[in-house]
Coordinates of N, CA and C in Angstrom, one line a residue:
X131 N 9.9 5.5 17.9 CA 10.0 4.6 18.7 C 10.8 3.5 18.5
X132 N 11.6 2.9 19.4 CA 12.6 1.9 19.1 C 12.0 0.5 19.2
X133 N 11.8 -0.3 18.2 CA 11.1 -1.5 18.2 C 12.3 -2.6 18.2
X134 N 12.0 -3.7 19.3 CA 12.9 -4.7 19.4 C 13.3 -5.2 18.0
X135 N 14.6 -5.4 17.8 CA 15.0 -5.9 16.2 C 14.5 -7.3 15.8
X136 N 13.7 -8.2 16.7 CA 12.9 -9.3 16.1 C 11.8 -8.8 15.5
X137 N 11.1 -7.7 16.1 CA 9.9 -7.2 15.6 C 10.1 -6.2 14.6
X138 N 11.1 -5.7 14.1 CA 11.2 -4.7 13.2 C 10.8 -5.0 11.8
X139 N 10.6 -6.3 11.4 CA 10.1 -6.5 10.1 C 8.7 -7.1 10.3
X140 N 8.0 -7.1 11.4 CA 6.8 -7.7 11.4 C 5.7 -6.7 11.1
X141 N 5.0 -7.0 9.8 CA 4.0 -6.0 9.4 C 2.6 -6.4 10.2
X142 N 2.3 -7.4 10.5 CA 1.2 -7.8 11.2 C 1.5 -9.1 12.1
X143 N 0.4 -9.5 12.8 CA 0.4 -10.8 13.5 C -1.1 -11.2 13.7
X144 N -1.2 -12.6 13.7 CA -2.5 -13.0 13.8 C -2.8 -13.5 15.2
X145 N -4.1 -13.4 15.8 CA -4.3 -13.6 16.8 C -5.8 -14.3 17.1
X146 N -5.9 -15.1 18.1 CA -7.1 -16.1 18.2 C -7.4 -16.5 19.7
X147 N -8.5 -17.0 19.9 CA -8.7 -17.5 21.3 C -9.2 -16.3 22.5
X148 N -9.0 -16.7 23.6 CA -9.5 -15.7 24.7 C -9.4 -14.5 24.6
X149 N -7.8 -14.1 24.1 CA -7.4 -12.7 24.4 C -8.0 -11.9 23.1
X150 N -8.5 -12.6 22.0 CA -9.0 -12.1 20.8 C -10.5 -11.5 21.1
X151 N -11.1 -12.0 22.3 CA -12.5 -11.7 22.6 C -12.5 -10.3 23.3
X152 N -11.5 -9.7 23.8 CA -11.5 -8.5 24.6 C -10.8 -7.4 23.7
X153 N -11.7 -6.5 23.5 CA -11.2 -5.2 22.7 C -10.0 -4.6 23.4
X154 N -10.0 -4.3 24.9 CA -8.9 -3.8 25.5 C -7.7 -4.5 25.3
X155 N -7.8 -5.8 25.4 CA -6.6 -6.7 25.3 C -6.0 -6.6 23.8
X156 N -6.7 -6.7 22.8 CA -6.5 -6.3 21.3 C -5.6 -5.1 21.2
X157 N -6.2 -4.1 21.6 CA -5.8 -2.7 21.3 C -4.6 -2.6 22.2
X158 N -4.5 -2.8 23.4 CA -3.3 -2.9 24.3 C -1.9 -3.7 23.4
X159 N -2.5 -5.0 23.1 CA -1.4 -5.8 22.4 C -0.8 -5.1 20.9
X160 N -1.6 -4.8 20.2 CA -1.3 -4.0 19.1 C -0.4 -2.8 19.2
X161 N -0.7 -2.0 20.4 CA 0.1 -1.0 20.9 C 1.3 -1.1 21.2
X162 N 1.5 -2.2 22.1 CA 2.6 -2.5 22.7 C 3.6 -3.2 21.8
X163 N 3.1 -4.0 20.7 CA 3.9 -4.5 19.6 C 4.2 -3.5 18.6
X164 N 3.3 -2.6 18.5 CA 3.3 -1.4 17.2 C 3.0 -2.2 16.1
X165 N 2.1 -3.0 16.0 CA 1.9 -4.0 14.9 C 0.3 -4.2 14.6
X166 N -0.3 -4.3 13.5 CA -1.7 -4.6 13.1 C -1.9 -6.0 13.5
X167 N -3.1 -6.2 14.4 CA -3.3 -7.6 14.7 C -4.4 -7.8 13.6
X168 N -4.4 -9.3 13.3 CA -5.4 -9.9 12.4 C -6.3 -11.0 13.3
X169 N -7.4 -10.8 13.2 CA -8.1 -11.7 13.9 C -8.7 -12.8 13.0
X170 N -8.3 -14.1 13.1 CA -9.0 -15.2 12.1 C -10.3 -15.5 12.4
X171 N -10.9 -15.8 11.3 CA -12.2 -16.0 11.0 C -12.7 -17.2 11.9
X172 N -11.7 -18.4 12.2 CA -11.9 -19.6 12.9 C -11.3 -19.3 14.2
X173 N -12.2 -19.3 15.1 CA -11.8 -19.1 16.5 C -11.0 -20.1 17.2
X174 N -11.5 -21.5 16.8 CA -10.4 -22.6 17.1 C -9.5 -22.9 16.1
X175 N -8.2 -22.0 16.2 CA -7.3 -22.1 15.2 C -6.4 -23.2 15.5
X176 N -6.2 -23.6 16.7 CA -5.4 -24.8 17.0 C -5.9 -26.0 16.2
X177 N -7.2 -26.3 16.5 CA -8.0 -27.3 15.7 C -7.9 -27.2 14.3
X178 N -8.2 -25.9 13.6 CA -7.8 -25.9 12.3 C -6.4 -26.2 12.1
X179 N -5.5 -25.7 12.7 CA -4.0 -25.9 12.2 C -3.8 -27.4 12.3
X180 N -4.4 -28.2 13.4 CA -4.1 -29.7 13.3 C -4.6 -30.3 12.1
X181 N -5.7 -29.8 11.7 CA -6.5 -30.3 10.5 C -5.5 -29.9 9.2
X182 N -5.1 -28.8 9.1 CA -4.3 -28.4 7.9 C -3.0 -29.4 8.0
X183 N -2.3 -29.6 9.2 CA -1.1 -30.3 9.3 C -1.5 -31.8 8.7
X184 N -2.8 -32.3 9.2 CA -3.1 -33.5 8.8 C -3.2 -33.6 7.3
X185 N -4.0 -32.6 6.6 CA -3.9 -32.5 5.3 C -2.6 -32.4 4.6
X186 N -1.8 -31.8 5.1 CA -0.4 -32.0 4.4 C 0.2 -33.3 4.5
X187 N 0.1 -33.9 5.7 CA 0.6 -35.1 5.8 C -0.2 -36.3 4.9
X188 N -1.3 -36.2 4.9 CA -2.1 -37.0 3.7 C -1.9 -36.8 2.5
X189 N -1.4 -35.7 2.1 CA -1.1 -35.4 0.7 C -2.3 -34.4 0.2
X190 N -3.2 -34.2 1.0 CA -4.4 -33.3 0.4 C -4.3 -31.9 0.1
X191 N -3.3 -31.5 0.7 CA -2.6 -30.0 0.4 C -1.2 -30.1 0.0
X192 N -1.1 -29.4 -1.1 CA 0.2 -29.4 -1.7 C 1.5 -29.2 -0.8
X193 N 1.3 -27.8 -0.3 CA 2.5 -27.6 0.8 C 1.9 -26.6 1.7
X194 N 2.9 -26.1 2.5 CA 2.5 -25.0 3.5 C 1.7 -23.8 3.0
X195 N 2.3 -23.3 1.7 CA 1.4 -22.1 1.2 C 0.0 -22.5 0.8
X196 N -0.4 -23.7 0.5 CA -1.7 -24.0 0.2 C -2.5 -24.1 1.5
X197 N -1.7 -24.4 2.7 CA -2.5 -24.5 3.9 C -2.9 -23.1 4.3
X198 N -1.6 -22.4 4.3 CA -1.8 -20.8 4.9 C -3.0 -20.3 3.8
X199 N -3.2 -20.5 2.7 CA -4.2 -19.9 1.9 C -5.6 -20.2 2.4
X200 N -5.4 -21.0 3.4 CA -6.9 -21.4 3.8 C -7.3 -20.5 5.1
X201 N -6.4 -19.8 5.6 CA -6.7 -19.2 6.8 C -7.4 -17.8 6.3
X202 N -8.5 -17.5 6.9 CA -9.3 -16.3 6.6 C -9.2 -15.3 7.7
X203 N -8.9 -14.0 7.5 CA -9.1 -12.9 8.5 C -10.6 -12.2 8.6
X204 N -10.8 -12.2 9.7 CA -12.3 -11.6 10.0 C -12.2 -10.2 10.1
X205 N -10.9 -9.7 11.0 CA -11.0 -8.2 10.9 C -9.6 -8.0 11.4
X206 N -9.1 -6.7 11.5 CA -8.0 -6.4 12.0 C -8.1 -5.3 13.0
X207 N -6.9 -4.9 13.8 CA -6.9 -3.9 14.9 C -5.7 -3.3 14.8
X208 N -5.6 -2.0 14.8 CA -4.5 -1.1 14.5 C -4.0 -0.7 16.1
X209 N -2.8 -0.2 16.1 CA -2.3 0.3 17.3 C -2.9 1.7 17.5
X210 N -3.0 1.9 18.7 CA -3.5 3.2 19.2 C -2.5 4.2 19.4
X211 N -2.2 5.2 18.8 CA -1.3 6.1 18.8 C -1.1 6.5 20.3
X212 N -2.0 7.0 21.2 CA -1.9 7.4 22.4 C -1.3 6.4 23.2
X213 N -2.0 5.2 23.0 CA -1.4 4.3 23.9 C 0.2 3.7 23.6
X214 N 0.5 3.8 22.2 CA 1.8 3.6 21.7 C 2.8 4.6 22.5
X215 N 2.5 5.7 22.6 CA 3.3 6.8 23.3 C 3.5 6.3 24.8
X216 N 2.5 5.9 25.6 CA 2.7 5.7 26.9 C 3.5 4.4 27.0
X217 N 3.1 3.3 26.3 CA 4.1 2.2 26.4 C 5.6 2.4 26.1
X218 N 5.7 3.3 25.0 CA 7.0 3.5 24.7 C 8.0 4.3 25.8
X219 N 7.2 5.1 26.7 CA 7.6 6.1 27.7 C 7.9 4.9 28.8
X220 N 7.0 4.1 29.1 CA 7.3 3.2 30.2 C 8.2 2.3 30.0
X221 N 8.4 1.9 28.8 CA 9.6 0.9 28.3 C 10.9 1.5 28.4
X222 N 11.1 2.9 28.1 CA 12.2 3.6 28.3 C 12.7 3.5 29.7
X223 N 11.7 3.9 30.7 CA 12.1 3.9 32.0 C 12.8 2.6 32.7
X224 N 12.3 1.5 32.2 CA 12.7 0.0 32.6 C 14.1 -0.4 31.7
X225 N 14.5 0.3 30.9 CA 15.9 -0.2 30.0 C 16.9 -0.1 31.1

């Protein structure tokens, strides 16, 4: 399977929000991107991110690495091989 160059080095991606509540959406997205998805433990990650940025600005967190260390992963979703093949075939038709 040929992966677009921007995604070649992507080992995983994190997802949250509405799409993260649908197993079908998660499996499909993981398969299309050919990457493991990590679901964050905090569902409201936008609010969590805003709090982390505030903590950085106020000096409560040392740096971005300290902020990133607070993110917890609840579970992960792997690509589905059968879906990967179907998506790759469809992608080739439209190139």
